[in-house]
Structure formats: C-alpha cells, structure tokens
Backbone as XML, in Angstrom:
<?xml version="1.0"?>
<chain id="A" units="angstrom">
  <residue number="1" name="MET">
    <atom name="N" x="93.697" y="-10.977" z="365.565"/>
    <atom name="CA" x="92.637" y="-12.048" z="365.439"/>
    <atom name="C" x="93.094" y="-12.664" z="367.182"/>
  </residue>
  <residue number="2" name="ALA">
    <atom name="N" x="91.799" y="-12.552" z="368.145"/>
    <atom name="CA" x="91.714" y="-13.187" z="369.481"/>
    <atom name="C" x="90.751" y="-13.409" z="369.269"/>
  </residue>
  <residue number="3" name="ILE">
    <atom name="N" x="90.802" y="-14.458" z="370.583"/>
    <atom name="CA" x="89.490" y="-15.417" z="371.035"/>
    <atom name="C" x="89.672" y="-15.318" z="372.883"/>
  </residue>
  <residue number="4" name="GLU">
    <atom name="N" x="88.595" y="-14.781" z="373.282"/>
    <atom name="CA" x="88.999" y="-14.739" z="374.825"/>
    <atom name="C" x="87.791" y="-14.834" z="375.815"/>
  </residue>
  <residue number="5" name="ASP">
    <atom name="N" x="87.691" y="-15.689" z="376.921"/>
    <atom name="CA" x="86.697" y="-15.456" z="377.853"/>
    <atom name="C" x="86.234" y="-14.227" z="378.136"/>
  </residue>
  <residue number="6" name="GLY">
    <atom name="N" x="85.525" y="-13.355" z="378.473"/>
    <atom name="CA" x="84.788" y="-12.010" z="379.048"/>
    <atom name="C" x="83.771" y="-12.181" z="379.860"/>
  </residue>
  <residue number="7" name="HIS">
    <atom name="N" x="83.686" y="-10.955" z="380.338"/>
    <atom name="CA" x="82.561" y="-10.934" z="381.250"/>
    <atom name="C" x="81.377" y="-10.215" z="380.735"/>
  </residue>
  <residue number="8" name="ARG">
    <atom name="N" x="80.510" y="-11.325" z="380.266"/>
    <atom name="CA" x="79.012" y="-10.497" z="379.392"/>
    <atom name="C" x="79.605" y="-9.391" z="378.459"/>
  </residue>
  <residue number="9" name="GLU">
    <atom name="N" x="80.618" y="-9.260" z="377.794"/>
    <atom name="CA" x="80.867" y="-8.540" z="376.818"/>
    <atom name="C" x="81.238" y="-7.170" z="377.301"/>
  </residue>
  <residue number="10" name="SER">
    <atom name="N" x="81.704" y="-6.977" z="378.694"/>
    <atom name="CA" x="82.128" y="-5.770" z="379.290"/>
    <atom name="C" x="83.394" y="-4.745" z="378.819"/>
  </residue>
  <residue number="11" name="LYS">
    <atom name="N" x="82.866" y="-3.473" z="379.348"/>
    <atom name="CA" x="84.276" y="-2.817" z="378.917"/>
    <atom name="C" x="85.862" y="-3.329" z="378.914"/>
  </residue>
  <residue number="12" name="LEU">
    <atom name="N" x="85.791" y="-3.885" z="380.399"/>
    <atom name="CA" x="86.999" y="-4.023" z="380.673"/>
    <atom name="C" x="87.475" y="-5.416" z="380.021"/>
  </residue>
  <residue number="13" name="SER">
    <atom name="N" x="86.643" y="-6.314" z="379.643"/>
    <atom name="CA" x="86.835" y="-7.614" z="378.672"/>
    <atom name="C" x="87.389" y="-7.464" z="377.295"/>
  </residue>
  <residue number="14" name="TRP">
    <atom name="N" x="86.540" y="-6.228" z="376.904"/>
    <atom name="CA" x="87.232" y="-5.824" z="375.572"/>
    <atom name="C" x="88.446" y="-4.734" z="375.535"/>
  </residue>
  <residue number="15" name="GLN">
    <atom name="N" x="88.652" y="-4.396" z="376.972"/>
    <atom name="CA" x="89.853" y="-3.471" z="376.838"/>
    <atom name="C" x="91.123" y="-4.802" z="376.535"/>
  </residue>
  <residue number="16" name="GLY">
    <atom name="N" x="90.591" y="-5.767" z="377.076"/>
    <atom name="CA" x="91.907" y="-7.115" z="377.258"/>
    <atom name="C" x="91.957" y="-7.421" z="376.015"/>
  </residue>
  <residue number="17" name="VAL">
    <atom name="N" x="91.045" y="-7.617" z="375.118"/>
    <atom name="CA" x="91.395" y="-8.259" z="374.194"/>
    <atom name="C" x="91.990" y="-7.152" z="373.027"/>
  </residue>
  <residue number="18" name="LEU">
    <atom name="N" x="91.783" y="-5.768" z="373.272"/>
    <atom name="CA" x="92.337" y="-5.214" z="372.189"/>
    <atom name="C" x="93.714" y="-4.471" z="372.351"/>
  </residue>
  <residue number="19" name="THR">
    <atom name="N" x="93.718" y="-4.448" z="374.013"/>
    <atom name="CA" x="95.335" y="-4.334" z="374.196"/>
    <atom name="C" x="96.153" y="-5.364" z="374.155"/>
  </residue>
  <residue number="20" name="ASP">
    <atom name="N" x="95.877" y="-6.517" z="373.841"/>
    <atom name="CA" x="96.491" y="-7.442" z="373.936"/>
    <atom name="C" x="96.559" y="-7.975" z="372.186"/>
  </residue>
  <residue number="21" name="VAL">
    <atom name="N" x="95.689" y="-7.227" z="371.295"/>
    <atom name="CA" x="96.208" y="-6.907" z="369.944"/>
    <atom name="C" x="97.326" y="-5.919" z="369.710"/>
  </residue>
  <residue number="22" name="LYS">
    <atom name="N" x="97.146" y="-5.371" z="370.560"/>
    <atom name="CA" x="98.004" y="-3.733" z="370.322"/>
    <atom name="C" x="99.250" y="-4.569" z="370.732"/>
  </residue>
  <residue number="23" name="ARG">
    <atom name="N" x="99.778" y="-5.408" z="371.666"/>
    <atom name="CA" x="100.989" y="-5.570" z="372.299"/>
    <atom name="C" x="101.409" y="-6.686" z="371.641"/>
  </residue>
  <residue number="24" name="ARG">
    <atom name="N" x="100.744" y="-7.537" z="370.601"/>
    <atom name="CA" x="101.471" y="-8.566" z="369.925"/>
    <atom name="C" x="101.649" y="-7.594" z="368.560"/>
  </residue>
  <residue number="25" name="GLY">
    <atom name="N" x="101.549" y="-7.076" z="368.376"/>
    <atom name="CA" x="102.631" y="-5.676" z="367.312"/>
    <atom name="C" x="101.340" y="-5.462" z="366.338"/>
  </residue>
  <residue number="26" name="LEU">
    <atom name="N" x="100.021" y="-4.973" z="366.703"/>
    <atom name="CA" x="99.340" y="-3.611" z="365.414"/>
    <atom name="C" x="99.899" y="-2.717" z="365.479"/>
  </residue>
  <residue number="27" name="LYS">
    <atom name="N" x="100.758" y="-2.091" z="364.873"/>
    <atom name="CA" x="101.206" y="-0.957" z="364.929"/>
    <atom name="C" x="100.291" y="0.331" z="364.795"/>
  </residue>
  <residue number="28" name="GLU">
    <atom name="N" x="99.719" y="0.156" z="363.587"/>
    <atom name="CA" x="98.649" y="1.094" z="362.904"/>
    <atom name="C" x="97.461" y="1.048" z="363.530"/>
  </residue>
  <residue number="29" name="PRO">
    <atom name="N" x="96.697" y="1.987" z="364.344"/>
    <atom name="CA" x="95.089" y="1.619" z="364.755"/>
    <atom name="C" x="94.612" y="1.354" z="363.911"/>
  </residue>
  <residue number="30" name="PRO">
    <atom name="N" x="93.078" y="0.530" z="363.815"/>
    <atom name="CA" x="92.363" y="-0.053" z="363.059"/>
    <atom name="C" x="92.088" y="1.334" z="362.015"/>
  </residue>
  <residue number="31" name="ALA">
    <atom name="N" x="91.229" y="1.168" z="360.970"/>
    <atom name="CA" x="90.980" y="2.617" z="359.952"/>
    <atom name="C" x="88.853" y="2.615" z="360.664"/>
  </residue>
  <residue number="32" name="LEU">
    <atom name="N" x="88.563" y="1.262" z="360.421"/>
    <atom name="CA" x="87.588" y="0.968" z="360.947"/>
    <atom name="C" x="87.130" y="-0.011" z="361.860"/>
  </residue>
  <residue number="33" name="ALA">
    <atom name="N" x="86.350" y="-0.156" z="362.855"/>
    <atom name="CA" x="85.676" y="-1.468" z="363.883"/>
    <atom name="C" x="84.343" y="-1.514" z="363.415"/>
  </residue>
  <residue number="34" name="ILE">
    <atom name="N" x="83.856" y="-2.821" z="362.969"/>
    <atom name="CA" x="82.545" y="-3.228" z="362.732"/>
    <atom name="C" x="82.179" y="-3.981" z="364.419"/>
  </residue>
  <residue number="35" name="GLY">
    <atom name="N" x="81.118" y="-3.490" z="364.464"/>
    <atom name="CA" x="80.443" y="-4.309" z="365.704"/>
    <atom name="C" x="79.290" y="-4.489" z="366.054"/>
  </residue>
  <residue number="36" name="ASP">
    <atom name="N" x="78.437" y="-5.150" z="367.150"/>
    <atom name="CA" x="77.350" y="-5.382" z="367.108"/>
    <atom name="C" x="76.791" y="-4.111" z="368.043"/>
  </residue>
  <residue number="37" name="GLY">
    <atom name="N" x="75.892" y="-4.138" z="369.029"/>
    <atom name="CA" x="75.302" y="-2.854" z="369.748"/>
    <atom name="C" x="76.151" y="-2.996" z="370.941"/>
  </residue>
  <residue number="38" name="GLY">
    <atom name="N" x="76.850" y="-3.548" z="371.464"/>
    <atom name="CA" x="77.583" y="-4.044" z="372.847"/>
    <atom name="C" x="78.442" y="-3.111" z="373.179"/>
  </residue>
  <residue number="39" name="LEU">
    <atom name="N" x="77.770" y="-2.216" z="374.363"/>
    <atom name="CA" x="78.302" y="-0.681" z="374.459"/>
    <atom name="C" x="79.705" y="-1.247" z="374.896"/>
  </residue>
  <residue number="40" name="GLY">
    <atom name="N" x="80.080" y="-2.278" z="375.713"/>
    <atom name="CA" x="81.750" y="-2.618" z="375.956"/>
    <atom name="C" x="82.359" y="-2.235" z="375.113"/>
  </residue>
  <residue number="41" name="PHE">
    <atom name="N" x="82.428" y="-3.120" z="373.913"/>
    <atom name="CA" x="83.384" y="-3.044" z="372.649"/>
    <atom name="C" x="83.700" y="-1.556" z="372.089"/>
  </residue>
  <residue number="42" name="TRP">
    <atom name="N" x="82.488" y="-0.773" z="372.223"/>
    <atom name="CA" x="82.408" y="0.693" z="371.579"/>
    <atom name="C" x="83.346" y="1.505" z="372.571"/>
  </residue>
  <residue number="43" name="ALA">
    <atom name="N" x="82.918" y="1.238" z="373.814"/>
    <atom name="CA" x="83.826" y="2.285" z="375.391"/>
    <atom name="C" x="85.614" y="1.993" z="375.055"/>
  </residue>
  <residue number="44" name="ALA">
    <atom name="N" x="85.422" y="0.278" z="375.305"/>
    <atom name="CA" x="86.706" y="-0.156" z="375.079"/>
    <atom name="C" x="87.731" y="0.446" z="373.815"/>
  </residue>
  <residue number="45" name="LEU">
    <atom name="N" x="86.837" y="0.180" z="372.713"/>
    <atom name="CA" x="88.019" y="0.983" z="371.619"/>
    <atom name="C" x="88.018" y="2.641" z="371.402"/>
  </residue>
  <residue number="46" name="GLU">
    <atom name="N" x="87.251" y="2.981" z="372.206"/>
    <atom name="CA" x="87.610" y="4.707" z="372.679"/>
    <atom name="C" x="88.835" y="5.054" z="373.228"/>
  </residue>
  <residue number="47" name="GLU">
    <atom name="N" x="88.932" y="4.037" z="373.997"/>
    <atom name="CA" x="90.337" y="3.884" z="375.258"/>
    <atom name="C" x="91.206" y="3.873" z="374.301"/>
  </residue>
  <residue number="48" name="VAL">
    <atom name="N" x="91.107" y="2.223" z="373.783"/>
    <atom name="CA" x="92.545" y="1.528" z="373.140"/>
    <atom name="C" x="92.933" y="2.231" z="371.723"/>
  </residue>
  <residue number="49" name="PHE">
    <atom name="N" x="91.729" y="2.580" z="370.930"/>
    <atom name="CA" x="92.086" y="3.134" z="369.630"/>
    <atom name="C" x="91.281" y="4.181" z="369.536"/>
  </residue>
  <residue number="50" name="PRO">
    <atom name="N" x="91.810" y="5.282" z="369.673"/>
    <atom name="CA" x="90.433" y="6.628" z="370.164"/>
    <atom name="C" x="90.289" y="7.040" z="368.247"/>
  </residue>
  <residue number="51" name="ARG">
    <atom name="N" x="91.369" y="6.624" z="367.394"/>
    <atom name="CA" x="91.058" y="7.439" z="366.080"/>
    <atom name="C" x="90.216" y="6.755" z="364.952"/>
  </residue>
  <residue number="52" name="THR">
    <atom name="N" x="89.922" y="5.361" z="365.641"/>
    <atom name="CA" x="88.974" y="4.231" z="364.815"/>
    <atom name="C" x="87.570" y="5.004" z="364.980"/>
  </residue>
  <residue number="53" name="HIS">
    <atom name="N" x="87.278" y="4.366" z="363.932"/>
    <atom name="CA" x="85.832" y="4.907" z="363.260"/>
    <atom name="C" x="85.176" y="3.922" z="363.789"/>
  </residue>
  <residue number="54" name="HIS">
    <atom name="N" x="83.677" y="4.091" z="363.826"/>
    <atom name="CA" x="82.901" y="2.974" z="364.623"/>
    <atom name="C" x="81.775" y="2.638" z="363.126"/>
  </residue>
  <residue number="55" name="GLN">
    <atom name="N" x="81.424" y="1.831" z="362.862"/>
    <atom name="CA" x="80.078" y="1.284" z="361.982"/>
    <atom name="C" x="79.687" y="-0.143" z="362.842"/>
  </residue>
  <residue number="56" name="ARG">
    <atom name="N" x="78.410" y="-0.175" z="362.665"/>
    <atom name="CA" x="77.285" y="-0.940" z="363.241"/>
    <atom name="C" x="77.494" y="-2.035" z="362.452"/>
  </residue>
  <residue number="57" name="CYS">
    <atom name="N" x="77.577" y="-2.943" z="362.733"/>
    <atom name="CA" x="76.734" y="-4.493" z="361.783"/>
    <atom name="C" x="75.567" y="-4.643" z="360.946"/>
  </residue>
  <residue number="58" name="TRP">
    <atom name="N" x="75.574" y="-4.641" z="360.082"/>
    <atom name="CA" x="74.184" y="-4.323" z="359.577"/>
    <atom name="C" x="73.452" y="-5.732" z="359.712"/>
  </residue>
  <residue number="59" name="VAL">
    <atom name="N" x="74.271" y="-6.651" z="359.664"/>
    <atom name="CA" x="73.309" y="-7.959" z="359.833"/>
    <atom name="C" x="72.646" y="-8.070" z="361.077"/>
  </residue>
  <residue number="60" name="HIS">
    <atom name="N" x="73.321" y="-7.481" z="362.434"/>
    <atom name="CA" x="73.089" y="-7.286" z="363.629"/>
    <atom name="C" x="71.784" y="-6.335" z="363.868"/>
  </residue>
  <residue number="61" name="LYS">
    <atom name="N" x="71.847" y="-5.249" z="362.695"/>
    <atom name="CA" x="70.867" y="-4.283" z="363.222"/>
    <atom name="C" x="69.325" y="-4.478" z="362.546"/>
  </residue>
  <residue number="62" name="CYS">
    <atom name="N" x="69.622" y="-5.218" z="361.226"/>
    <atom name="CA" x="68.688" y="-5.703" z="361.059"/>
    <atom name="C" x="67.718" y="-7.133" z="361.451"/>
  </residue>
  <residue number="63" name="ALA">
    <atom name="N" x="68.474" y="-7.922" z="362.117"/>
    <atom name="CA" x="67.758" y="-9.152" z="362.931"/>
    <atom name="C" x="67.379" y="-8.224" z="364.284"/>
  </residue>
  <residue number="64" name="ASN">
    <atom name="N" x="67.624" y="-7.022" z="364.662"/>
    <atom name="CA" x="67.204" y="-6.107" z="366.102"/>
    <atom name="C" x="65.640" y="-5.764" z="365.537"/>
  </residue>
  <residue number="65" name="VAL">
    <atom name="N" x="65.904" y="-5.028" z="364.051"/>
    <atom name="CA" x="64.598" y="-4.535" z="363.464"/>
    <atom name="C" x="63.607" y="-5.680" z="363.334"/>
  </residue>
  <residue number="66" name="LEU">
    <atom name="N" x="64.055" y="-6.366" z="362.583"/>
    <atom name="CA" x="62.930" y="-7.831" z="362.205"/>
    <atom name="C" x="62.418" y="-8.464" z="363.704"/>
  </residue>
  <residue number="67" name="ASP">
    <atom name="N" x="63.101" y="-8.427" z="364.733"/>
    <atom name="CA" x="62.671" y="-9.142" z="365.535"/>
    <atom name="C" x="61.907" y="-8.196" z="366.321"/>
  </residue>
  <residue number="68" name="ASN">
    <atom name="N" x="61.238" y="-6.619" z="365.928"/>
    <atom name="CA" x="60.640" y="-5.978" z="366.700"/>
    <atom name="C" x="59.427" y="-5.916" z="366.078"/>
  </residue>
  <residue number="69" name="LEU">
    <atom name="N" x="59.496" y="-6.556" z="365.003"/>
    <atom name="CA" x="58.146" y="-6.767" z="363.955"/>
    <atom name="C" x="57.481" y="-8.010" z="364.555"/>
  </residue>
  <residue number="70" name="PRO">
    <atom name="N" x="55.918" y="-7.813" z="363.958"/>
    <atom name="CA" x="55.135" y="-8.678" z="363.797"/>
    <atom name="C" x="55.690" y="-9.812" z="363.320"/>
  </residue>
  <residue number="71" name="LYS">
    <atom name="N" x="55.289" y="-11.022" z="363.408"/>
    <atom name="CA" x="55.740" y="-12.663" z="362.461"/>
    <atom name="C" x="55.101" y="-12.176" z="360.828"/>
  </residue>
  <residue number="72" name="SER">
    <atom name="N" x="53.932" y="-11.766" z="361.500"/>
    <atom name="CA" x="53.419" y="-12.096" z="359.950"/>
    <atom name="C" x="54.146" y="-11.160" z="358.887"/>
  </residue>
  <residue number="73" name="ILE">
    <atom name="N" x="54.904" y="-10.035" z="359.378"/>
    <atom name="CA" x="55.679" y="-8.991" z="358.178"/>
    <atom name="C" x="57.133" y="-9.147" z="358.074"/>
  </residue>
  <residue number="74" name="GLN">
    <atom name="N" x="57.422" y="-9.738" z="358.923"/>
    <atom name="CA" x="58.961" y="-10.084" z="359.108"/>
    <atom name="C" x="59.684" y="-10.491" z="357.661"/>
  </residue>
  <residue number="75" name="ALA">
    <atom name="N" x="59.165" y="-11.376" z="356.661"/>
    <atom name="CA" x="59.504" y="-11.435" z="355.477"/>
    <atom name="C" x="59.572" y="-10.865" z="354.657"/>
  </residue>
  <residue number="76" name="GLN">
    <atom name="N" x="58.788" y="-9.819" z="354.259"/>
    <atom name="CA" x="58.309" y="-8.810" z="353.685"/>
    <atom name="C" x="59.450" y="-7.610" z="353.777"/>
  </residue>
  <residue number="77" name="ALA">
    <atom name="N" x="59.239" y="-7.144" z="355.135"/>
    <atom name="CA" x="60.206" y="-6.649" z="355.963"/>
    <atom name="C" x="61.704" y="-6.979" z="355.308"/>
  </residue>
  <residue number="78" name="LYS">
    <atom name="N" x="62.374" y="-8.138" z="355.688"/>
    <atom name="CA" x="63.648" y="-8.344" z="355.673"/>
    <atom name="C" x="63.987" y="-8.703" z="354.202"/>
  </residue>
  <residue number="79" name="ALA">
    <atom name="N" x="62.583" y="-8.676" z="353.104"/>
    <atom name="CA" x="63.076" y="-8.426" z="351.686"/>
    <atom name="C" x="63.540" y="-6.855" z="351.334"/>
  </residue>
  <residue number="80" name="ARG">
    <atom name="N" x="62.876" y="-6.331" z="352.231"/>
    <atom name="CA" x="63.184" y="-4.662" z="351.657"/>
    <atom name="C" x="64.285" y="-4.559" z="352.434"/>
  </residue>
  <residue number="81" name="LEU">
    <atom name="N" x="64.667" y="-4.819" z="353.286"/>
    <atom name="CA" x="65.806" y="-4.690" z="354.139"/>
    <atom name="C" x="67.207" y="-5.004" z="353.040"/>
  </residue>
  <residue number="82" name="HIS">
    <atom name="N" x="66.661" y="-6.126" z="352.362"/>
    <atom name="CA" x="68.335" y="-6.266" z="351.553"/>
    <atom name="C" x="68.626" y="-5.831" z="350.369"/>
  </residue>
</chain>
C-alpha cells in the first residue's frame, strides 16, 4: 500500500510508487493490476512489473460510458450495465 503526491498521474510518478513498493519487500510481481484509464500507471507498470496482467476498472469504465450518454437515458443504461 502506498500514498504519494504525484504529478498528474504521470508515468514517472507511478514508477516512484511501484518502485517503492518493490523496494519495501514485494518479492513477487502482482498477478493482476486494476486501474482506471490513466496511461501513466499502465506505462510504469510495464517497466516495473512487466509480467503483471492489466484489467480496466469496471466502475471507472461504466462511469465514462454513462458520462457520454444523454442524461435522459443514463438511469436505464446504468441498470443494464449492472
């Protein structure tokens, strides 16, 4: 677990977080990483833990889909997504 200040979720910021977790004793790379659409996280993950599989967070993905729909159909679309 880590909490750090970063610059706009940049690759460099995420590299610092992931490298620190590794330095503090994470011996095996994570089997799976789940994150939002921030490209900096995925780019840093590829360098620090290249064998880790990626999965997009469904909460963020659904929110992004709903944000791009007209307000009048968002409730119905949300129910169908769930």
